[in-house]
Tab-separated table of C-alpha atoms in Angstrom:
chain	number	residue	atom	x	y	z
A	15	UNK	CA	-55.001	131.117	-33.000
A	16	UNK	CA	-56.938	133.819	-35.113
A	17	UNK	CA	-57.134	136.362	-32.267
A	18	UNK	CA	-60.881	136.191	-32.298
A	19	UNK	CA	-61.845	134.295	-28.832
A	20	UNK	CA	-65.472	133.643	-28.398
A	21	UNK	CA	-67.070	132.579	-24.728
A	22	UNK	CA	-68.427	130.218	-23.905
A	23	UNK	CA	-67.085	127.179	-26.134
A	24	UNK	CA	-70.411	125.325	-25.463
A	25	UNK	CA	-73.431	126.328	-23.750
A	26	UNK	CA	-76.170	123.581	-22.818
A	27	UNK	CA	-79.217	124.987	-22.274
A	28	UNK	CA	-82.748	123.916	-21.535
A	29	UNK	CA	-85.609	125.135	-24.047
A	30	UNK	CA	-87.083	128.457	-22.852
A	31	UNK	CA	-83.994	129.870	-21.415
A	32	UNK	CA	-81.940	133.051	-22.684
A	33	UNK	CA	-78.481	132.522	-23.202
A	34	UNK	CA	-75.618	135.204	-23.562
A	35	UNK	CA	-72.271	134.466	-25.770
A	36	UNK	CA	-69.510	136.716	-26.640
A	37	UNK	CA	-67.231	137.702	-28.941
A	38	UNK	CA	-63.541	139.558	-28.266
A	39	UNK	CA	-62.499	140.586	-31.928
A	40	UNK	CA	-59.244	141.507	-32.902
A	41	UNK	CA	-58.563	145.232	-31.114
A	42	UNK	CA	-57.693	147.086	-34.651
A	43	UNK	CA	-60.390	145.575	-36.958
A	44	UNK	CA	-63.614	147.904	-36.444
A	45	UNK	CA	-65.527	145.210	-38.367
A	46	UNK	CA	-67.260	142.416	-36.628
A	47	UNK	CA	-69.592	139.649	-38.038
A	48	UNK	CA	-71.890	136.643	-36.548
A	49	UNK	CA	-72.473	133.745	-37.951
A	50	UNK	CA	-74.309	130.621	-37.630
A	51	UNK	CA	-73.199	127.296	-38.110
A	52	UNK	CA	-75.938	123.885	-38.648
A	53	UNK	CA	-74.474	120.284	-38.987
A	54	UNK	CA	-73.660	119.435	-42.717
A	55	UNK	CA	-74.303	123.543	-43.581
A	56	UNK	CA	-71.707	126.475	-44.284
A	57	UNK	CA	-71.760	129.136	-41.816
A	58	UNK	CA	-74.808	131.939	-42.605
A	59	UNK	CA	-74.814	135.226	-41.920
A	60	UNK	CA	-76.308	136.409	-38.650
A	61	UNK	CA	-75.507	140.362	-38.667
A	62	UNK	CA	-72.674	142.736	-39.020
A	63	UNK	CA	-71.433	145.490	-37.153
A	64	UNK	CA	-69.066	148.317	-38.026
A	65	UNK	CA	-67.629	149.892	-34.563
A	66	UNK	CA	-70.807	149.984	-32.548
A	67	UNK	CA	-73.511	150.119	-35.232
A	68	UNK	CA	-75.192	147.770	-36.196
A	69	UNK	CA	-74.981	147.609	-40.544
A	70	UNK	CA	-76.943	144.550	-41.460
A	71	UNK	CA	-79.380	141.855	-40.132
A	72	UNK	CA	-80.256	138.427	-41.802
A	73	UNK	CA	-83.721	137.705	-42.341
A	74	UNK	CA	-82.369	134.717	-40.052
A	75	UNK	CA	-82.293	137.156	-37.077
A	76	UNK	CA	-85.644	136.804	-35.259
A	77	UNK	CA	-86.593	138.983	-33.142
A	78	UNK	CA	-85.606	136.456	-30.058
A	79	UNK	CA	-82.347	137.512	-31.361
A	80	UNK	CA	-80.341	140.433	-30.182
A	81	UNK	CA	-76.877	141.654	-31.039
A	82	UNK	CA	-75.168	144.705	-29.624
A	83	UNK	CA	-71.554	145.974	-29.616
A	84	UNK	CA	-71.144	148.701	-27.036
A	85	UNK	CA	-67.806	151.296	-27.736
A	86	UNK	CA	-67.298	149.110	-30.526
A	87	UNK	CA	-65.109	146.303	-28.488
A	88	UNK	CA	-66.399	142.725	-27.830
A	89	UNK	CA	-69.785	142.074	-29.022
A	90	UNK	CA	-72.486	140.388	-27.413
A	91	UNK	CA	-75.372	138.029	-29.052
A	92	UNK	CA	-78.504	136.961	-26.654
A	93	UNK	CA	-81.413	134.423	-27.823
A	94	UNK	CA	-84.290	134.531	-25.932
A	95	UNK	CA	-86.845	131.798	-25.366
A	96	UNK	CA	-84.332	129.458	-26.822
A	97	UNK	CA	-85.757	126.696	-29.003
A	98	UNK	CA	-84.094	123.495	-30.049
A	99	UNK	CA	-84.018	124.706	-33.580
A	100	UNK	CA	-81.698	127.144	-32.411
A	101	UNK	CA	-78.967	124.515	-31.785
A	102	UNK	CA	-75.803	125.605	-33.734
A	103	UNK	CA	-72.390	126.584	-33.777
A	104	UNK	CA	-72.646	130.572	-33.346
A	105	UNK	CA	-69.170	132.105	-35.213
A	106	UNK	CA	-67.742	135.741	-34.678
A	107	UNK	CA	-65.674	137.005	-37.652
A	108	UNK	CA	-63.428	140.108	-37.374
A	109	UNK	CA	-61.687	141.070	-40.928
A	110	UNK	CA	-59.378	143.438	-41.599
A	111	UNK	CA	-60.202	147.160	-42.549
A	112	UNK	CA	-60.291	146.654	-46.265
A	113	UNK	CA	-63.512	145.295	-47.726
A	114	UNK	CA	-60.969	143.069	-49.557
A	115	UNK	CA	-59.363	141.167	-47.039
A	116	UNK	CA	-60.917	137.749	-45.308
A	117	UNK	CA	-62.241	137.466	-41.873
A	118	UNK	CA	-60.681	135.994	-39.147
A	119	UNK	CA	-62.981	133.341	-37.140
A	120	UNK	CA	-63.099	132.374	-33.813
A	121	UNK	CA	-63.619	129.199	-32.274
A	122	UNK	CA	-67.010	129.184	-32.219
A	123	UNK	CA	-69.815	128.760	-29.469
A	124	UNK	CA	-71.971	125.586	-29.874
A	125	UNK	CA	-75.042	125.744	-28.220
A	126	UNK	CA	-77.060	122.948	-27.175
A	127	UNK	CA	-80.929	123.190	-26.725
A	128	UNK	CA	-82.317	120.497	-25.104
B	2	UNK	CA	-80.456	135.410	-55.109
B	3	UNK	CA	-76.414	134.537	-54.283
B	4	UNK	CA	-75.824	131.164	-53.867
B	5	UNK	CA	-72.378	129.061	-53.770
B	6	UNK	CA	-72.398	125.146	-54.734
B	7	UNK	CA	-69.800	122.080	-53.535
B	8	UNK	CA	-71.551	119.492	-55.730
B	9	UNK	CA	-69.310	116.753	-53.825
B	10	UNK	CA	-70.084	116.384	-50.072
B	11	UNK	CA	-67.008	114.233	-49.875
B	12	UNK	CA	-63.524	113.616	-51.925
B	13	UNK	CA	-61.286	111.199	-51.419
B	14	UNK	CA	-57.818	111.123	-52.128
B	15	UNK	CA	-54.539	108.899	-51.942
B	16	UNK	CA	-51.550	110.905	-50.445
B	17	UNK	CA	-49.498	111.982	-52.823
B	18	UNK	CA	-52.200	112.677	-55.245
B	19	UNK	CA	-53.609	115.669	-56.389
B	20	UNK	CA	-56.574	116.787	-54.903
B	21	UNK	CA	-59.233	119.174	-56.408
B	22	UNK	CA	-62.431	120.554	-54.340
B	23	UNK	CA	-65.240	122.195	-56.531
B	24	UNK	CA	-66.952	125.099	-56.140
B	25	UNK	CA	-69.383	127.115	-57.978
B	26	UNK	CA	-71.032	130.468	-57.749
B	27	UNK	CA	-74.324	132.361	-58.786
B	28	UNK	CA	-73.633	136.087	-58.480
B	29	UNK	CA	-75.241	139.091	-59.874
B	30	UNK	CA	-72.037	141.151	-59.855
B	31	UNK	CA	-68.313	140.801	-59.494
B	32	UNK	CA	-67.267	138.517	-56.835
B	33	UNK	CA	-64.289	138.442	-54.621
B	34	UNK	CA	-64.038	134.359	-53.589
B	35	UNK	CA	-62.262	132.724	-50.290
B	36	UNK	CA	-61.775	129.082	-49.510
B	37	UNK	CA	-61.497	128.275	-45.996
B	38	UNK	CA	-60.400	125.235	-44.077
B	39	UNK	CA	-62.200	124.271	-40.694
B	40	UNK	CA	-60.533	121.316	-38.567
B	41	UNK	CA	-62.322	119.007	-36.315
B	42	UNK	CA	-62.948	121.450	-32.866
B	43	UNK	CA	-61.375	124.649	-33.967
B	44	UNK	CA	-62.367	127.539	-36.334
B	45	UNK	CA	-62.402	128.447	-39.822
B	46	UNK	CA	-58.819	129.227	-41.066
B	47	UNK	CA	-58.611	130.983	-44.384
B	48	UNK	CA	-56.700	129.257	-46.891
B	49	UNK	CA	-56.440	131.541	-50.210
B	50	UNK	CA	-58.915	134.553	-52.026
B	51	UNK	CA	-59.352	135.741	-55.637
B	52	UNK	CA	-60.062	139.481	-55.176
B	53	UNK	CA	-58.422	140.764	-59.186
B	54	UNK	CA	-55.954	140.076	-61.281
B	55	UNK	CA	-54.254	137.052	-61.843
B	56	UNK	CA	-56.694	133.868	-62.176
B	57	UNK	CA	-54.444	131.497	-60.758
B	58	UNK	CA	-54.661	132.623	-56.495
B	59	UNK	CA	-51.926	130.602	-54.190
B	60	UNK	CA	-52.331	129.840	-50.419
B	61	UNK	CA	-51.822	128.476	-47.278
B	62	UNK	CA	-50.470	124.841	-47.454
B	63	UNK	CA	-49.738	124.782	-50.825
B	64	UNK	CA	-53.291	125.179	-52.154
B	65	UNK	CA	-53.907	126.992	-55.076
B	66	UNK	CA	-57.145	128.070	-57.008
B	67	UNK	CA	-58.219	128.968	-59.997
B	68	UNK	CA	-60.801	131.495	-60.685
B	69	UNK	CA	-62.573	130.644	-63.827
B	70	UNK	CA	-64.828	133.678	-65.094
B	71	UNK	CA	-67.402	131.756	-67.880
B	72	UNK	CA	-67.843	128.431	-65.890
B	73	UNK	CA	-68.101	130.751	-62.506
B	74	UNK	CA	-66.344	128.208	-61.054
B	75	UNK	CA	-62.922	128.656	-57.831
B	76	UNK	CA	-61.552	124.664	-57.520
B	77	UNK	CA	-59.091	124.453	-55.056
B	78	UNK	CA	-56.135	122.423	-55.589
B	79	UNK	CA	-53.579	120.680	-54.378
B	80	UNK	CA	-50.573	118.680	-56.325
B	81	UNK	CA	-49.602	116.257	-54.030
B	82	UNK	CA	-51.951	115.704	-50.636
B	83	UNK	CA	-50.987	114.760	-47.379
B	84	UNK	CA	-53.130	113.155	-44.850
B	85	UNK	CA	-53.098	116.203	-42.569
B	86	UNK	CA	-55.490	117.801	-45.618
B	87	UNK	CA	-58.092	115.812	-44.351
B	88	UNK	CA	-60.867	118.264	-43.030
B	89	UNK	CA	-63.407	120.248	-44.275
B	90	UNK	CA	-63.750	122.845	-47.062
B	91	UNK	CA	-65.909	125.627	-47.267
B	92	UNK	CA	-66.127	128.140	-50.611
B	93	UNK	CA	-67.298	131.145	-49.911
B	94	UNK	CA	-68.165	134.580	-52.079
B	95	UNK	CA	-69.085	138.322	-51.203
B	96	UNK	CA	-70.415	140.275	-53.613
B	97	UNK	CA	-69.293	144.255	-52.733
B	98	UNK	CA	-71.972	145.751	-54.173
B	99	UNK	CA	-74.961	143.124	-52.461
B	100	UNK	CA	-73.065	143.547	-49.294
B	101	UNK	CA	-70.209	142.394	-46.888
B	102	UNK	CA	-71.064	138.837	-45.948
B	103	UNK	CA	-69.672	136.243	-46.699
B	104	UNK	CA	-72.090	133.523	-48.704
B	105	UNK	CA	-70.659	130.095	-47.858
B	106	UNK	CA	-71.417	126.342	-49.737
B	107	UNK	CA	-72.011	123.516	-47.666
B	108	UNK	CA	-68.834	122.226	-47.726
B	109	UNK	CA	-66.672	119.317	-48.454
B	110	UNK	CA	-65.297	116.624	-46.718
B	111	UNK	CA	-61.567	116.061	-48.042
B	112	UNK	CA	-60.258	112.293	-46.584
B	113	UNK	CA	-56.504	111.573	-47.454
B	114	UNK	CA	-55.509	107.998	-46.926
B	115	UNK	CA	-52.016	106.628	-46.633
């Protein structure tokens, strides 16, 4: 167990739909990344936060994609109008405070478009 | 553009063997370089980094790497394997100055046999 937990674990979903996952970082680390996760791919970068801003967004982040992080807790990413290309494993990682040290992943949420 | 290559999608391995998993990187700057172990239905646990210093980085598990400046290359290995290695390997690099993500390879495969 990292300390990351993620919600859901898997999400089916028909095309069209908006779905909601989450992400419960560990409580000292003010850093908090998405990623996203294809069969037979490494994870790629989704979007980072630092507390409750957000720092950077992939080119990968549409705009059906949304991310927030309200008082810097648990973070929140929403896809709209879901398409089966979005099908994935969706990965929060929360690293320590140095720029040094490695992230910590959850579990993951794998989303199912169908 | 930053890019990380596993040029083998799968390595296999008697127990008792050593094991070594390839990686390469293209970076335009100095790179600080993870390898990370992810396990059928649970997350990415970080094995070892090269951040500075000493080329030769141990781990988790008895992994070790070796950060190799003029063939840009961070092999894991391994002296003797054990079937409970078997899962699969991801490389990853972040480049400080390009950003805080982490830019992962595709992975590999590692299958120990008895």
């Amino acid at each position: 167990d990292t300390g990351v937990s993620q919600d859901p674990r898997h999400k089916i979903t028909k095309r069209g739909q908006n779905v909601t996952f989450r992400c419960d970082p560990i409580s000292e680390h003010n850093r908090l990344y998405w990623y996203r996760q294809t069969l037979g791919q490494g994870p790629e970068f989704l979007t980072y936060f630092q507390n409750e801003a957000q720092l950077e967004k992939s080119r990968l982040l549409s705009d059906r994609f949304s991310a927030e992080r309200p008082k810097g807790s648990f973070s929140t990413l929403e896809i709209q109008r879901t398409e089966q290309g979005d099908s994935a494993m969706y990965l929060c990682a929360s690293p320590g405070q140095s720029v040094n040290t490695e992230a910590f992943f959850g579990q993951g949420t794998r989303l199912t478009v169908v | 553009a930053q890019s990380v290559a596993q040029p083998e999608d799968q390595v296999n391995v008697a127990e008792g063997n050593p094991l070594t998993v390839k990686c390469t990187y293209s970076v335009s700057g100095n790179p600080y370089l993870f390898w990370y172990v992810q396990y059928p239905n649970r997350g990415l646990q970080f094995l070892l980094k090269y951040i500075t210093g000493d080329n030769l980085v141990k781990g988790s598990y008895g992994f070790e790497a070796e950060f190799n400046k003029s063939q840009t290359s961070f092999h894991l290995k391994k002296p003797s394997a054990l079937v409970s290695d078997s899962a699969l390997y991801f490389c990853a690099v972040r480049v400080p100055q390009e950003g805080t993500a982490l830019i992962f390879g595709k992975g590999t495969t590692l299958s120990v046999s008895s």
